[in-house]
């Protein structure tokens, strides 16, 4: 049953989208697969070759065009949008084009399939096009209380798994990375997520590759095991899920001094960056805090990716904490702080928390121990 509160949430979001469209001079927004649609309507479109598209004119009612066979999956919210089911043999692009009418500036969802965009370009020759993320990105980047609560539940769930990993309750030595990865994936669901999004397990020199794909490599005694995992946790009222994303490293046996030193620099850089993530601080400056400490600690150039990414309905969304993004953090921004140090052919480490910028300072949602845990089994 559609909840009244959820309908109000969606109606409020649609109002804010229309206000942002006016600010950006956008006449109509076209939203298809991707996270904008569920964030605005609670509906998750299947990524089909059949077109699902919400048409949001700046000054008229929103209409969702849905393949007829998908209509039963849409929770109707008449106050927010109308639903039009299109028949199997109809041409949905011309239906959308007719709804867009004479609108000149069109914002289209970043993840809309090219096949639909190409046809819409032809059907609306007079229009000028924008990415919808320019309008919706900054709105989705500011989480309301319920969204922060969703992120917190997701973070708590992966914190429990991280604690088991650090306690040695998840066997590592003698298992392959892929086996540990499926074990983590199972636990992510068992802890309440609706699905797992990824579970990176990188042992020894594989930990030098930030997005390593878990392999048949057997985990040995005396190496680092980097685990970076997350899933989507359901948020009851709106039917929309929020993501978790955490990285912790453990060492199978006593770590060599050289690695313990590297880890100490990394941990200091990570906690300092969390402290620096205050409202009003440019995103790039937070990145610079961690990077400066890693460079000065003797690992110059070995932190080879940005500091972090926004997180919400999607694992990666605005705001990005990266050199060049001088947008100041605002209260309600939720993002990862995940510096790493990667020594090719040898080892690597990363520590990642999800943090919310609040008026009272940075709030780390992940609280699993940040130290380098030594596991014997
Ligand atoms: Zn990543
Ligand atoms: Zn991660
Ligand atoms: Zn991340």
mmCIF file with all atom_site columns, C-alpha atoms in Angstrom, residues 84-169:
data_model
loop_
_atom_site.group_PDB
_atom_site.id
_atom_site.type_symbol
_atom_site.label_atom_id
_atom_site.label_alt_id
_atom_site.label_comp_id
_atom_site.label_asym_id
_atom_site.label_entity_id
_atom_site.label_seq_id
_atom_site.pdbx_PDB_ins_code
_atom_site.Cartn_x
_atom_site.Cartn_y
_atom_site.Cartn_z
_atom_site.occupancy
_atom_site.B_iso_or_equiv
_atom_site.pdbx_formal_charge
_atom_site.auth_seq_id
_atom_site.auth_comp_id
_atom_site.auth_asym_id
_atom_site.auth_atom_id
_atom_site.pdbx_PDB_model_num
ATOM 1  C CA . UNK A 1 84  ? 0.468  5.873   -19.079 1.00 0.00 ? 84  UNK A CA 1
ATOM 2  C CA . UNK A 1 85  ? 0.980  2.280   -20.158 1.00 0.00 ? 85  UNK A CA 1
ATOM 3  C CA . UNK A 1 86  ? 2.055  1.977   -23.779 1.00 0.00 ? 86  UNK A CA 1
ATOM 4  C CA . UNK A 1 87  ? 1.028  -1.025  -25.849 1.00 0.00 ? 87  UNK A CA 1
ATOM 5  C CA . UNK A 1 88  ? 3.564  -3.523  -27.145 1.00 0.00 ? 88  UNK A CA 1
ATOM 6  C CA . UNK A 1 89  ? 3.305  -2.242  -30.730 1.00 0.00 ? 89  UNK A CA 1
ATOM 7  C CA . UNK A 1 90  ? 3.131  1.479   -29.902 1.00 0.00 ? 90  UNK A CA 1
ATOM 8  C CA . UNK A 1 91  ? 6.042  3.888   -30.420 1.00 0.00 ? 91  UNK A CA 1
ATOM 9  C CA . UNK A 1 92  ? 6.929  5.203   -26.947 1.00 0.00 ? 92  UNK A CA 1
ATOM 10 C CA . UNK A 1 93  ? 9.448  7.744   -28.305 1.00 0.00 ? 93  UNK A CA 1
ATOM 11 C CA . UNK A 1 94  ? 6.708  9.549   -30.229 1.00 0.00 ? 94  UNK A CA 1
ATOM 12 C CA . UNK A 1 95  ? 4.485  9.471   -27.111 1.00 0.00 ? 95  UNK A CA 1
ATOM 13 C CA . UNK A 1 96  ? 7.261  11.111  -25.095 1.00 0.00 ? 96  UNK A CA 1
ATOM 14 C CA . UNK A 1 97  ? 8.012  13.598  -27.883 1.00 0.00 ? 97  UNK A CA 1
ATOM 15 C CA . UNK A 1 98  ? 4.351  14.608  -28.012 1.00 0.00 ? 98  UNK A CA 1
ATOM 16 C CA . UNK A 1 99  ? 4.364  15.169  -24.252 1.00 0.00 ? 99  UNK A CA 1
ATOM 17 C CA . UNK A 1 100 ? 7.535  17.278  -24.503 1.00 0.00 ? 100 UNK A CA 1
ATOM 18 C CA . UNK A 1 101 ? 5.870  19.345  -27.240 1.00 0.00 ? 101 UNK A CA 1
ATOM 19 C CA . UNK A 1 102 ? 7.560  22.658  -27.930 1.00 0.00 ? 102 UNK A CA 1
ATOM 20 C CA . UNK A 1 103 ? 9.895  22.557  -24.895 1.00 0.00 ? 103 UNK A CA 1
ATOM 21 C CA . UNK A 1 104 ? 13.298 23.860  -25.929 1.00 0.00 ? 104 UNK A CA 1
ATOM 22 C CA . UNK A 1 105 ? 15.673 22.859  -23.148 1.00 0.00 ? 105 UNK A CA 1
ATOM 23 C CA . UNK A 1 106 ? 15.513 19.203  -22.184 1.00 0.00 ? 106 UNK A CA 1
ATOM 24 C CA . UNK A 1 107 ? 17.397 17.496  -19.342 1.00 0.00 ? 107 UNK A CA 1
ATOM 25 C CA . UNK A 1 108 ? 17.761 13.733  -19.802 1.00 0.00 ? 108 UNK A CA 1
ATOM 26 C CA . UNK A 1 109 ? 18.801 11.135  -17.213 1.00 0.00 ? 109 UNK A CA 1
ATOM 27 C CA . UNK A 1 110 ? 22.536 10.356  -17.468 1.00 0.00 ? 110 UNK A CA 1
ATOM 28 C CA . UNK A 1 111 ? 21.964 6.612   -17.678 1.00 0.00 ? 111 UNK A CA 1
ATOM 29 C CA . UNK A 1 112 ? 19.244 6.677   -20.328 1.00 0.00 ? 112 UNK A CA 1
ATOM 30 C CA . UNK A 1 113 ? 20.042 4.140   -23.005 1.00 0.00 ? 113 UNK A CA 1
ATOM 31 C CA . UNK A 1 114 ? 21.628 5.599   -26.144 1.00 0.00 ? 114 UNK A CA 1
ATOM 32 C CA . UNK A 1 115 ? 19.002 3.888   -28.335 1.00 0.00 ? 115 UNK A CA 1
ATOM 33 C CA . UNK A 1 116 ? 16.301 6.075   -26.767 1.00 0.00 ? 116 UNK A CA 1
ATOM 34 C CA . UNK A 1 117 ? 18.395 9.242   -26.738 1.00 0.00 ? 117 UNK A CA 1
ATOM 35 C CA . UNK A 1 118 ? 19.273 8.809   -30.417 1.00 0.00 ? 118 UNK A CA 1
ATOM 36 C CA . UNK A 1 119 ? 15.600 8.415   -31.319 1.00 0.00 ? 119 UNK A CA 1
ATOM 37 C CA . UNK A 1 120 ? 14.575 11.356  -29.108 1.00 0.00 ? 120 UNK A CA 1
ATOM 38 C CA . UNK A 1 121 ? 17.240 13.572  -30.713 1.00 0.00 ? 121 UNK A CA 1
ATOM 39 C CA . UNK A 1 122 ? 15.616 12.867  -34.066 1.00 0.00 ? 122 UNK A CA 1
ATOM 40 C CA . UNK A 1 123 ? 12.076 13.313  -32.741 1.00 0.00 ? 123 UNK A CA 1
ATOM 41 C CA . UNK A 1 124 ? 12.871 16.671  -31.059 1.00 0.00 ? 124 UNK A CA 1
ATOM 42 C CA . UNK A 1 125 ? 15.159 18.415  -33.563 1.00 0.00 ? 125 UNK A CA 1
ATOM 43 C CA . UNK A 1 126 ? 14.703 21.897  -32.044 1.00 0.00 ? 126 UNK A CA 1
ATOM 44 C CA . UNK A 1 127 ? 15.641 20.958  -28.481 1.00 0.00 ? 127 UNK A CA 1
ATOM 45 C CA . UNK A 1 128 ? 18.880 21.660  -26.663 1.00 0.00 ? 128 UNK A CA 1
ATOM 46 C CA . UNK A 1 129 ? 20.017 18.929  -24.274 1.00 0.00 ? 129 UNK A CA 1
ATOM 47 C CA . UNK A 1 130 ? 21.480 18.762  -20.769 1.00 0.00 ? 130 UNK A CA 1
ATOM 48 C CA . UNK A 1 131 ? 22.412 15.952  -18.445 1.00 0.00 ? 131 UNK A CA 1
ATOM 49 C CA . UNK A 1 132 ? 19.749 15.565  -15.750 1.00 0.00 ? 132 UNK A CA 1
ATOM 50 C CA . UNK A 1 133 ? 22.530 15.195  -13.165 1.00 0.00 ? 133 UNK A CA 1
ATOM 51 C CA . UNK A 1 134 ? 23.192 18.927  -13.472 1.00 0.00 ? 134 UNK A CA 1
ATOM 52 C CA . UNK A 1 135 ? 19.684 19.464  -12.059 1.00 0.00 ? 135 UNK A CA 1
ATOM 53 C CA . UNK A 1 136 ? 19.170 16.423  -9.820  1.00 0.00 ? 136 UNK A CA 1
ATOM 54 C CA . UNK A 1 137 ? 22.727 15.710  -8.663  1.00 0.00 ? 137 UNK A CA 1
ATOM 55 C CA . UNK A 1 138 ? 22.928 18.571  -6.152  1.00 0.00 ? 138 UNK A CA 1
ATOM 56 C CA . UNK A 1 139 ? 19.424 17.759  -4.846  1.00 0.00 ? 139 UNK A CA 1
ATOM 57 C CA . UNK A 1 140 ? 20.087 14.046  -4.370  1.00 0.00 ? 140 UNK A CA 1
ATOM 58 C CA . UNK A 1 141 ? 23.431 14.897  -2.742  1.00 0.00 ? 141 UNK A CA 1
ATOM 59 C CA . UNK A 1 142 ? 21.653 16.499  0.227   1.00 0.00 ? 142 UNK A CA 1
ATOM 60 C CA . UNK A 1 143 ? 20.112 13.711  2.278   1.00 0.00 ? 143 UNK A CA 1
ATOM 61 C CA . UNK A 1 144 ? 17.064 14.221  4.457   1.00 0.00 ? 144 UNK A CA 1
ATOM 62 C CA . UNK A 1 145 ? 16.763 12.623  7.876   1.00 0.00 ? 145 UNK A CA 1
ATOM 63 C CA . UNK A 1 146 ? 15.124 9.426   6.606   1.00 0.00 ? 146 UNK A CA 1
ATOM 64 C CA . UNK A 1 147 ? 17.830 8.993   3.967   1.00 0.00 ? 147 UNK A CA 1
ATOM 65 C CA . UNK A 1 148 ? 20.602 9.419   6.550   1.00 0.00 ? 148 UNK A CA 1
ATOM 66 C CA . UNK A 1 149 ? 18.813 6.825   8.666   1.00 0.00 ? 149 UNK A CA 1
ATOM 67 C CA . UNK A 1 150 ? 18.783 4.460   5.664   1.00 0.00 ? 150 UNK A CA 1
ATOM 68 C CA . UNK A 1 151 ? 22.516 5.002   5.161   1.00 0.00 ? 151 UNK A CA 1
ATOM 69 C CA . UNK A 1 152 ? 23.104 4.467   8.871   1.00 0.00 ? 152 UNK A CA 1
ATOM 70 C CA . UNK A 1 153 ? 21.303 1.115   8.893   1.00 0.00 ? 153 UNK A CA 1
ATOM 71 C CA . UNK A 1 154 ? 23.279 0.054   5.842   1.00 0.00 ? 154 UNK A CA 1
ATOM 72 C CA . UNK A 1 155 ? 26.535 1.161   7.524   1.00 0.00 ? 155 UNK A CA 1
ATOM 73 C CA . UNK A 1 156 ? 25.668 -0.660  10.761  1.00 0.00 ? 156 UNK A CA 1
ATOM 74 C CA . UNK A 1 157 ? 25.065 -3.853  8.789   1.00 0.00 ? 157 UNK A CA 1
ATOM 75 C CA . UNK A 1 158 ? 28.482 -3.817  7.074   1.00 0.00 ? 158 UNK A CA 1
ATOM 76 C CA . UNK A 1 159 ? 30.149 -2.720  10.332  1.00 0.00 ? 159 UNK A CA 1
ATOM 77 C CA . UNK A 1 160 ? 28.968 -5.998  11.888  1.00 0.00 ? 160 UNK A CA 1
ATOM 78 C CA . UNK A 1 161 ? 30.563 -7.941  9.034   1.00 0.00 ? 161 UNK A CA 1
ATOM 79 C CA . UNK A 1 162 ? 33.788 -5.925  9.319   1.00 0.00 ? 162 UNK A CA 1
ATOM 80 C CA . UNK A 1 163 ? 33.916 -6.736  13.043  1.00 0.00 ? 163 UNK A CA 1
ATOM 81 C CA . UNK A 1 164 ? 33.611 -10.453 12.253  1.00 0.00 ? 164 UNK A CA 1
ATOM 82 C CA . UNK A 1 165 ? 36.374 -10.131 9.694   1.00 0.00 ? 165 UNK A CA 1
ATOM 83 C CA . UNK A 1 166 ? 38.635 -8.394  12.219  1.00 0.00 ? 166 UNK A CA 1
ATOM 84 C CA . UNK A 1 167 ? 37.819 -10.950 14.920  1.00 0.00 ? 167 UNK A CA 1
ATOM 85 C CA . UNK A 1 168 ? 38.927 -13.780 12.637  1.00 0.00 ? 168 UNK A CA 1
ATOM 86 C CA . UNK A 1 169 ? 35.358 -15.136 12.478  1.00 0.00 ? 169 UNK A CA 1
#
